[in-house]
Short mmCIF file of C-alpha atoms in Angstrom, two decimals:
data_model
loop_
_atom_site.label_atom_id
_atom_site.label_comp_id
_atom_site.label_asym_id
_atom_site.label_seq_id
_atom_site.Cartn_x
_atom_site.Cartn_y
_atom_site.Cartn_z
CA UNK A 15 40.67 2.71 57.81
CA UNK A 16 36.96 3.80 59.58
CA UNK A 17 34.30 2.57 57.27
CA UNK A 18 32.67 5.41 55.37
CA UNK A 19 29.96 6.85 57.30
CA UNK A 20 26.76 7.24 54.77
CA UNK A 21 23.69 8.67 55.87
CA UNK A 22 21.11 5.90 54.33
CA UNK A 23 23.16 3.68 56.36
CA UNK A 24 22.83 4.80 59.83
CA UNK A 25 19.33 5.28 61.95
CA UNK A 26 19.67 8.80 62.98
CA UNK A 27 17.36 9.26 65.78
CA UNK A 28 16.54 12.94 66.47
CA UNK A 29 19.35 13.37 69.26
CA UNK A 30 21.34 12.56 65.92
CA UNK A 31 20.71 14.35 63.30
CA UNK A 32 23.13 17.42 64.44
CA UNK A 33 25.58 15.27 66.09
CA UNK A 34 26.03 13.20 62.48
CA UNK A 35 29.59 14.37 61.89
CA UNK A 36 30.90 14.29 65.81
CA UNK A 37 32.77 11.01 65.22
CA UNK A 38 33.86 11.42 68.76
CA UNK A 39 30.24 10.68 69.77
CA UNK A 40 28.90 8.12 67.35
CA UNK A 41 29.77 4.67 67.70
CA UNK A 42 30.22 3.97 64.01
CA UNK A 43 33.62 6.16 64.12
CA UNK A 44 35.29 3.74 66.48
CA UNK A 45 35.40 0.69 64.18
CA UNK A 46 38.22 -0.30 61.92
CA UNK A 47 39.09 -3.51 59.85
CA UNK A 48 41.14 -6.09 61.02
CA UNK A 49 42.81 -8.91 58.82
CA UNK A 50 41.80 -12.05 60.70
CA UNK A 51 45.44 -13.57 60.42
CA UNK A 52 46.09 -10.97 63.19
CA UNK A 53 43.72 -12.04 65.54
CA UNK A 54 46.31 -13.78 68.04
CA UNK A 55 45.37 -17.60 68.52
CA UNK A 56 48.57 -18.66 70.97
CA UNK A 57 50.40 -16.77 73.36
CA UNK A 58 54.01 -15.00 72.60
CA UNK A 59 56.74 -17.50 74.11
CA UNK A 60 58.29 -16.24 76.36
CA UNK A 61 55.55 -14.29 77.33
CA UNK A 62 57.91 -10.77 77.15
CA UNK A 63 58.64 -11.27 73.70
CA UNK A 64 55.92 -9.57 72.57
CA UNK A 65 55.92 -6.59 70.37
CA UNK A 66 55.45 -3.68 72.07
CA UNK A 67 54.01 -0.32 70.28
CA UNK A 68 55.39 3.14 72.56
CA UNK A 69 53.49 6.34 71.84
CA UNK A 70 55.62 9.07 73.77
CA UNK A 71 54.29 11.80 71.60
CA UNK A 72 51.16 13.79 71.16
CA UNK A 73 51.87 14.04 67.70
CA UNK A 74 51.71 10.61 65.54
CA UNK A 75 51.99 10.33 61.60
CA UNK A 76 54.08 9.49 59.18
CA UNK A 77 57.18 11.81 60.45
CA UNK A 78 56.60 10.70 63.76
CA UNK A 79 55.48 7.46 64.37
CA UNK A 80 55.10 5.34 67.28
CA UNK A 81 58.00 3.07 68.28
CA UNK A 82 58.46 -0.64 67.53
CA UNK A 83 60.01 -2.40 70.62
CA UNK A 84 59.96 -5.13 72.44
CA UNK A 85 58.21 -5.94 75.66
CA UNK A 86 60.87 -6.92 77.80
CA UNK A 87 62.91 -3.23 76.69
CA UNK A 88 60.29 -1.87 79.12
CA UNK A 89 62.61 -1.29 82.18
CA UNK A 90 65.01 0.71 79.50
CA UNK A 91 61.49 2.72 78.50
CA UNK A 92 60.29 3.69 82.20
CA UNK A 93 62.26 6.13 84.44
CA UNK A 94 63.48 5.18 88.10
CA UNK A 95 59.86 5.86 90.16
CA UNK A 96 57.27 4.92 87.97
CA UNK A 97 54.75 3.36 89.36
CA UNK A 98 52.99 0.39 87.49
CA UNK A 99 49.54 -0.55 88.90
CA UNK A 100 48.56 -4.11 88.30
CA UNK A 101 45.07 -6.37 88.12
CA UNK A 102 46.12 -9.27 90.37
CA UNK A 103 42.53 -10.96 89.72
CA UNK A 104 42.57 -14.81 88.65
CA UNK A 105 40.29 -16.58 85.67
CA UNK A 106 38.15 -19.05 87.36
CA UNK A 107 37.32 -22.25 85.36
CA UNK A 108 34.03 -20.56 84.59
CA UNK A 109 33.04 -22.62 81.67
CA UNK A 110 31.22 -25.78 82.53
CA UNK A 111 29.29 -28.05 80.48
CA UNK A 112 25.97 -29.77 81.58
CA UNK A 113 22.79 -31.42 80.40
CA UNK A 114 19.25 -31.21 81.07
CA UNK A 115 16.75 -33.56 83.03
CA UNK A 116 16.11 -34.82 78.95
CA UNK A 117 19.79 -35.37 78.42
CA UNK A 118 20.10 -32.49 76.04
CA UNK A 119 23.55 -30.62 76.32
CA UNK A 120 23.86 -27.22 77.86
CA UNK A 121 26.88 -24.87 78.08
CA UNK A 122 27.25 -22.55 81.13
CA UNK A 123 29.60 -19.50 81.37
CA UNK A 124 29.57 -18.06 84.99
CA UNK A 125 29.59 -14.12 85.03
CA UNK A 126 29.49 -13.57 88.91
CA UNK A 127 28.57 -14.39 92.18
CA UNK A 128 25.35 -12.87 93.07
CA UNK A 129 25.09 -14.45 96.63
CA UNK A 130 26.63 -17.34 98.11
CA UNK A 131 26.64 -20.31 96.00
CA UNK A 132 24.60 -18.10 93.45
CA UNK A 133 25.84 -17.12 90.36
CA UNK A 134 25.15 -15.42 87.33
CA UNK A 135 25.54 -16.85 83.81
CA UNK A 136 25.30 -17.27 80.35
CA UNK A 137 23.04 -20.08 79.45
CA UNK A 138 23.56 -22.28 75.80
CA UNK A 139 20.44 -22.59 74.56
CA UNK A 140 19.13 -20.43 77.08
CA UNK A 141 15.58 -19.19 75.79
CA UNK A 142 13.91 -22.24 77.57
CA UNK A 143 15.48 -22.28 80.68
CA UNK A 144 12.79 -20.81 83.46
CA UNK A 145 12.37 -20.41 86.84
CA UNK A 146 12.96 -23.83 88.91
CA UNK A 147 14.70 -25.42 85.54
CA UNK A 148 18.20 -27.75 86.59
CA UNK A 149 20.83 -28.32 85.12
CA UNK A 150 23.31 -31.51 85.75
CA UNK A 151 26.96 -31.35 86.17
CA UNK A 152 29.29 -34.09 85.71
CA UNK A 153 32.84 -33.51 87.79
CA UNK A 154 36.24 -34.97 86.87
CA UNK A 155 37.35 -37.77 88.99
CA UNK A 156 39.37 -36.48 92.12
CA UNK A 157 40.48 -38.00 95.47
CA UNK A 158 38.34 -39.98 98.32
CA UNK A 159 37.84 -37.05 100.27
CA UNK A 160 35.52 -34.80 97.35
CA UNK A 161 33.60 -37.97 96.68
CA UNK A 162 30.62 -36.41 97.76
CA UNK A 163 30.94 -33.74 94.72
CA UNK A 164 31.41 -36.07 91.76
CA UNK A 165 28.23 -34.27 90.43
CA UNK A 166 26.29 -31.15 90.95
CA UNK A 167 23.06 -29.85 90.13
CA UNK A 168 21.99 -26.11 89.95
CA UNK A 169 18.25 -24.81 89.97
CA UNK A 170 17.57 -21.18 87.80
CA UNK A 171 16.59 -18.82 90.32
CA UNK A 172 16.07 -15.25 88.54
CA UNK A 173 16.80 -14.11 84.56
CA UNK A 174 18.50 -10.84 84.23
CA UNK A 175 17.50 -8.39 81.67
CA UNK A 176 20.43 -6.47 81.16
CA UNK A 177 22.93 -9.87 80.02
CA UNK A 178 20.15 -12.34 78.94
CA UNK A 179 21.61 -14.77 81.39
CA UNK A 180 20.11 -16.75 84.32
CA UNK A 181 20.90 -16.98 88.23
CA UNK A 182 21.84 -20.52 89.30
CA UNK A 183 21.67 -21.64 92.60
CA UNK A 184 23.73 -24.51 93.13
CA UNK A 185 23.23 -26.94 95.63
CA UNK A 186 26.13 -27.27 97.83
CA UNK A 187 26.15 -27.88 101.64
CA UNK A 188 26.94 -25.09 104.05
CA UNK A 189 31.01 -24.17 104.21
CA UNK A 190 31.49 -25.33 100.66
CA UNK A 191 32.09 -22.89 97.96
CA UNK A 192 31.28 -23.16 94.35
CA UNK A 193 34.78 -21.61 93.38
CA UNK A 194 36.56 -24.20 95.72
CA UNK A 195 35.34 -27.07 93.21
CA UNK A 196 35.24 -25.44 89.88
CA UNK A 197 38.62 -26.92 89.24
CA UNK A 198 37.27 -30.40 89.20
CA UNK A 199 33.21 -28.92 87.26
CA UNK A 200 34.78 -25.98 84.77
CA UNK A 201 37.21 -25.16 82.59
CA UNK A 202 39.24 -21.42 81.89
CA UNK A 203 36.96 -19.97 79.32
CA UNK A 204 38.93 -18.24 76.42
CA UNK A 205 37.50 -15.34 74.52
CA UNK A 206 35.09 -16.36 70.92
CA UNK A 207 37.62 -14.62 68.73
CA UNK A 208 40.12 -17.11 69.96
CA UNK A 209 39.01 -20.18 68.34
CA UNK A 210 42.15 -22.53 67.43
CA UNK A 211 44.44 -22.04 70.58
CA UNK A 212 47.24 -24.63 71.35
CA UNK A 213 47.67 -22.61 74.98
CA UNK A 214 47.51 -23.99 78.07
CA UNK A 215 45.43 -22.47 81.02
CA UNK A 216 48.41 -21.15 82.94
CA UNK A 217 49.21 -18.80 79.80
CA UNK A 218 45.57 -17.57 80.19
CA UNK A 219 46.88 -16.19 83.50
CA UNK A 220 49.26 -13.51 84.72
CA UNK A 221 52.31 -14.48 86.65
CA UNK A 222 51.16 -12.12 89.67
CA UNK A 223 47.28 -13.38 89.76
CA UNK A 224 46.22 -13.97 93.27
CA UNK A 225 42.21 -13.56 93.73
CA UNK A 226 40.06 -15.68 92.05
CA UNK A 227 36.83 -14.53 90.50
CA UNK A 228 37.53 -12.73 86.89
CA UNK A 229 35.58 -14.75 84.09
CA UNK A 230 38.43 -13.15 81.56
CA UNK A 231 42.30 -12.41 81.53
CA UNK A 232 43.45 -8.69 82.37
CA UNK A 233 45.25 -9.45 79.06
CA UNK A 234 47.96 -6.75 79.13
CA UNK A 235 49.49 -8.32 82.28
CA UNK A 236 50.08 -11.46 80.26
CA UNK A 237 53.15 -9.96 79.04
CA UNK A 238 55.42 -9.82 82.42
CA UNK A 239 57.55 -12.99 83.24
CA UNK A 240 58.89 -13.36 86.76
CA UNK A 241 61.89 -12.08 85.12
CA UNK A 242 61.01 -9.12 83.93
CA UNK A 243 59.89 -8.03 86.87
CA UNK A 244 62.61 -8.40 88.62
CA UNK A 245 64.70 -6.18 86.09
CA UNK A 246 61.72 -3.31 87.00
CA UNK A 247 62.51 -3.58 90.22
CA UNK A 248 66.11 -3.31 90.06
CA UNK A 249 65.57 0.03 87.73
CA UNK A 250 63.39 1.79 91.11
CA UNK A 251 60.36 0.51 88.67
CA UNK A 252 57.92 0.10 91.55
CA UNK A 253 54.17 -1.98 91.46
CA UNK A 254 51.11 -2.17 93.25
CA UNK A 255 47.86 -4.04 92.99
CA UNK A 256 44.30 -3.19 92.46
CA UNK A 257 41.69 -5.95 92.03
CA UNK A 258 38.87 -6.02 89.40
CA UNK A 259 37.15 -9.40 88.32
CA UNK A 260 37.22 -8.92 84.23
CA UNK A 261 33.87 -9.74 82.93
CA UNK A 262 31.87 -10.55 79.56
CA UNK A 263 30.90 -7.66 79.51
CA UNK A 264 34.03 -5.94 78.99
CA UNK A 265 34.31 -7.25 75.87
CA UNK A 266 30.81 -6.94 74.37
CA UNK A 267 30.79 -3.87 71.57
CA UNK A 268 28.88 -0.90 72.26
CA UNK A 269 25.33 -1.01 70.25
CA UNK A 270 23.75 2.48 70.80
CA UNK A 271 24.63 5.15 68.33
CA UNK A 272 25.34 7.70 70.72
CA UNK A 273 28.25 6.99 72.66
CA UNK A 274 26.91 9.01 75.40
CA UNK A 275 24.21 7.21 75.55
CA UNK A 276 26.17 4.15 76.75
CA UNK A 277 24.95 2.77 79.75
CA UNK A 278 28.20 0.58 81.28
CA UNK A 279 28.19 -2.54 82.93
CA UNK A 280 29.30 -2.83 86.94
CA UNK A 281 32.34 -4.61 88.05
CA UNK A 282 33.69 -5.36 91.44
CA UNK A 283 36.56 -3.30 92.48
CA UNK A 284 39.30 -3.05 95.11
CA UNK A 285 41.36 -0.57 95.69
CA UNK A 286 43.68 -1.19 98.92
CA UNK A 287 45.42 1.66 101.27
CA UNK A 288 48.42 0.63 100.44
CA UNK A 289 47.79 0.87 96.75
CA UNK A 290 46.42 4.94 97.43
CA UNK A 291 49.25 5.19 99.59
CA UNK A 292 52.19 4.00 97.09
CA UNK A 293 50.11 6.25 94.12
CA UNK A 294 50.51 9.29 96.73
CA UNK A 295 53.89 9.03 97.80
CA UNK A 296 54.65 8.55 93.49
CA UNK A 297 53.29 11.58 92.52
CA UNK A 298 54.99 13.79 95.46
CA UNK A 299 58.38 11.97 94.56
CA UNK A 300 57.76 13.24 90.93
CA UNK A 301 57.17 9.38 89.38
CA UNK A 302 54.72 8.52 87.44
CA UNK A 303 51.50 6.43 87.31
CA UNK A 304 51.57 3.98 84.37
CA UNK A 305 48.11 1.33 84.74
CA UNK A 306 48.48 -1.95 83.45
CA UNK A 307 45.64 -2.30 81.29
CA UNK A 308 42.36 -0.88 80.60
CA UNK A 309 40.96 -2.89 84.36
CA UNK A 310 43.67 -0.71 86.25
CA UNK A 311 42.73 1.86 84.91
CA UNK A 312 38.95 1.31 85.47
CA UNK A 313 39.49 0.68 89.11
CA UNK A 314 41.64 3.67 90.01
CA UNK A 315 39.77 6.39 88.32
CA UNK A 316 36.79 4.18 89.33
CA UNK A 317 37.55 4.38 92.55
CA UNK A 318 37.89 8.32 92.63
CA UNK A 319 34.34 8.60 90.96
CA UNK A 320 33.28 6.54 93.94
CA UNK A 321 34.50 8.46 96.60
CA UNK A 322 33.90 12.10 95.53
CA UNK A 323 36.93 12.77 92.88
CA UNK A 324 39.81 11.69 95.65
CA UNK A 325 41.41 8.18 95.50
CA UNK A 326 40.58 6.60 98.50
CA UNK A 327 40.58 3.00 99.31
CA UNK A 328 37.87 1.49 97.96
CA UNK A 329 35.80 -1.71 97.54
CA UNK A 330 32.93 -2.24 96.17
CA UNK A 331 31.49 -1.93 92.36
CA UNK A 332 31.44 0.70 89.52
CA UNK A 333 29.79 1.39 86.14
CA UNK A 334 32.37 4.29 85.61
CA UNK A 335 32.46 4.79 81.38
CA UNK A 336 35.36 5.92 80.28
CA UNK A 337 35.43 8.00 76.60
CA UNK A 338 36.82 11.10 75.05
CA UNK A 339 35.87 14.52 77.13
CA UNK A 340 37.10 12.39 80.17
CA UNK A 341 39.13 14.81 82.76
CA UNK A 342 41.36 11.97 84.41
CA UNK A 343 42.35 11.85 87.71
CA UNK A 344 44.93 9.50 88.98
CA UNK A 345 46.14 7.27 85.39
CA UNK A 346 49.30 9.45 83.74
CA UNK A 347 50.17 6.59 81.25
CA UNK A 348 48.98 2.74 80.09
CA UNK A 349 50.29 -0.24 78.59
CA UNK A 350 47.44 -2.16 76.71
CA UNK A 351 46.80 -4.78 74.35
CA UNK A 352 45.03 -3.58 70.76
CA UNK A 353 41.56 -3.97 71.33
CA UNK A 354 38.20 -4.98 69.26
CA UNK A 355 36.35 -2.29 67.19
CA UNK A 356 33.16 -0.71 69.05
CA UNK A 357 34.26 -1.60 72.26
CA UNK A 358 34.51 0.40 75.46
CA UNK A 359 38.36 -0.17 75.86
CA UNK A 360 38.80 1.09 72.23
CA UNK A 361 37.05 4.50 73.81
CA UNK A 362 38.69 4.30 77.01
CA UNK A 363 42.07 4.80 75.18
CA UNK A 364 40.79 7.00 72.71
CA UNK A 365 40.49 9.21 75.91
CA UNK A 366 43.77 9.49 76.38
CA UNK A 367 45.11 10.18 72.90
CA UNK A 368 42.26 11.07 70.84
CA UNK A 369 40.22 8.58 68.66
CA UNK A 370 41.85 10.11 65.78
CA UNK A 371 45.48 9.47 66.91
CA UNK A 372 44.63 6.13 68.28
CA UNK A 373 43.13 5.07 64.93
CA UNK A 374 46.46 6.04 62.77
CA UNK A 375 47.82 3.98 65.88
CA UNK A 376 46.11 0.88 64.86
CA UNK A 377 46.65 1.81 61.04
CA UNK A 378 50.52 1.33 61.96
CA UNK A 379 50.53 -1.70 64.30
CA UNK A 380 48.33 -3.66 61.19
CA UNK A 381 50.88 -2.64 58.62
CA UNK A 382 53.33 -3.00 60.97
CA UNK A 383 51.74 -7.03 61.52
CA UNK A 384 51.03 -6.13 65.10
CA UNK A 385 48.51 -9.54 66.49
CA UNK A 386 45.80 -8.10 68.10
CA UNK A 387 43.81 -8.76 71.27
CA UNK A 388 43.83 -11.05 74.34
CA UNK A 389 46.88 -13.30 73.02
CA UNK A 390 48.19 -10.02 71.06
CA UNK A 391 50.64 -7.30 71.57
CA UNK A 392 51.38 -4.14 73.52
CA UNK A 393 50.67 -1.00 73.37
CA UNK A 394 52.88 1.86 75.75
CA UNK A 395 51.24 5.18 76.38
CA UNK A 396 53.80 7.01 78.13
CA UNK A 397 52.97 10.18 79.84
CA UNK A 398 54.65 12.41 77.21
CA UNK A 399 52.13 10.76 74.64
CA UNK A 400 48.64 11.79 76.66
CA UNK A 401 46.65 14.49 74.60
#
């Protein structure tokens, strides 16, 4: 399933050379191939009629493999005192389309705000966009009142190394936020790999979503209906939120050899009392902690890096990299979607049940026609499952 590692095929630096058959440590032993019929284009409808794969054992082969559900059997799946910790971040219409003072068309993907009214982004074409360039926006007709904002210009401020994107300072008068008129300038950016999508912008969001500000869907929350959750709460099934505003970077593939050598992107993170509070009362009641998705899951044991190994309430950002060798902290169990080869999240599972394991995992959900990423199916990690 892993391409075959040869040795005229890799660079092996010096840190390498004795490291060549730790698999665990080189990025080339977290890819696999993926038919590109199962790359998920539309949504499941309804949304908890998704497959969903359950690992509840530490063992997984071909006498015990995982088991083929059904995302709405999850309140059947959990026990009475679980805890489920959710992303309630929002997608912001962070894809806008522009020109420049010549009239030539440029695409803008916002990444985050640096400062008031200043945001990152990614910049199409962006090599000749300098300090004090602008860029024109044309806004959708609204009412009488946002006349004043039918366009909008923004001036590049800084470049930044570590994306390849620009800062843009845009020009809006004091009290009026950028995010407060993206609705009428941008439009909910989808991921590349999704390229012939029929969904609308509310499927692109999860039914719980509150605060604005993620540039990308914390996809595995896509699957719960209002429903659902209702039937999790009936079973003792408890939830609480974290927030953490999903970025580009999240999905970009690792590109050193040496996994160790990763150096991970920040994201903004929240972690309420109430959330620490709910997780401590859990575990002394006996439940369980089961994240929703690999951004829960970043946050909490985020969080606890921040503050000296013991979840406390937290805001603020992290760069915490998650892969194998990881001694976890707060996460027991995780429901996530199937995720792209050489990525972070493919490592940040393969923490929790080996990169082994999680590979004959994937092996299964292909055969088994699993569709894979943001618009994809499940994946449940109980706690009996954990390596």
């Amino acid at each position: 399933m892993t391409r075959e590692l040869k040795a005229e095929n890799l660079d092996l630096t010096p840190i390498l050379v004795d490291k060549y058959y730790d698999l665990e440590r080189s990025t080339a032993g977290y890819d696999y191939q993926l038919p590109e019929e199962l790359i998920a284009q539309n949504p499941a409808v309804p949304r908890d009629s998704s497959k969903l794969l359950v690992v509840d054992s530490t063992t997984t082969g071909e006498e015990n493999p995982p088991l083929n559900k059904i995302f709405r059997d999850l309140p059947e799946i959990l026990r009475s005192h679980d805890l489920l910790i959710m992303n309630d971040t929002k997608v912001i219409p962070a894809r806008l389309y522009g020109r420049k003072s010549t009239g030539a068309d440029v695409e803008v993907l916002l990444l985050e705000e640096r400062q008031h009214n200043c945001w990152l982004a990614l910049v199409k074409p962006g090599k000749r966009f300098k300090i004090g360039s602008q860029i024109f926006f044309e806004g959708r007709i609204g009412n009488d009142e946002d006349a004043q904002f039918a366009s909008l210009t923004a001036t590049v401020i800084d470049s930044d190394a570590s994306t390849g994107g620009r800062v843009l300072k845009f020009n809006l008068p004091n009290g009026k936020s950028l995010v407060q008129l993206l609705d009428r300038f941008g439009e909910i950016p989808l991921p590349p790999y999704i390229t012939n999508s029929k969904a609308a912008d509310d499927q692109y969001q999860t039914v719980y979503a509150q605060t604005p500000g993620a540039v990308a869907a914390p996809t595995a929350g896509l699957h719960f209906t209002p429903e659902l959750l209702e039937k999790l709460e009936q079973k003792g099934i408890n939830r609480a939120f974290i927030t953490l505003h999903v970025g580009v970077g999240t999905f970009r593939p690792v590109e050193v050899e040496d996994v160790t050598t990763h150096i991970m992107h920040e994201e903004w993170i929240e972690v309420p009392s109430e959330t620490v509070e709910q997780i401590r009362a859990t575990k002394a009641a006996g439940g369980r902690i089961i994240a929703v998705g690999t951004t829960a899951v970043r946050a909490l044991e985020g969080a606890t890096a921040e503050c000296g190994g013991e979840l406390q309430a937290f805001c603020g950002k992290t760069n915490l990299f998650i892969y194998p060798g990881y001694n976890w902290e707060v996460v027991e169990g995780l429901i996530t979607n199937f995720h792209l080869p050489r990525s972070s999240l493919l490592m940040l599972v393969s923490a929790l049940i080996g990169r082994e394991r999680l590979l004959r995992i994937y092996e299964h959900a292909i055969a088994s026609q699993y569709r894979f990423y943001s618009f994809g199916d499940a994946m449940l990690i109980l706690p009996e499952g954990v390596s």
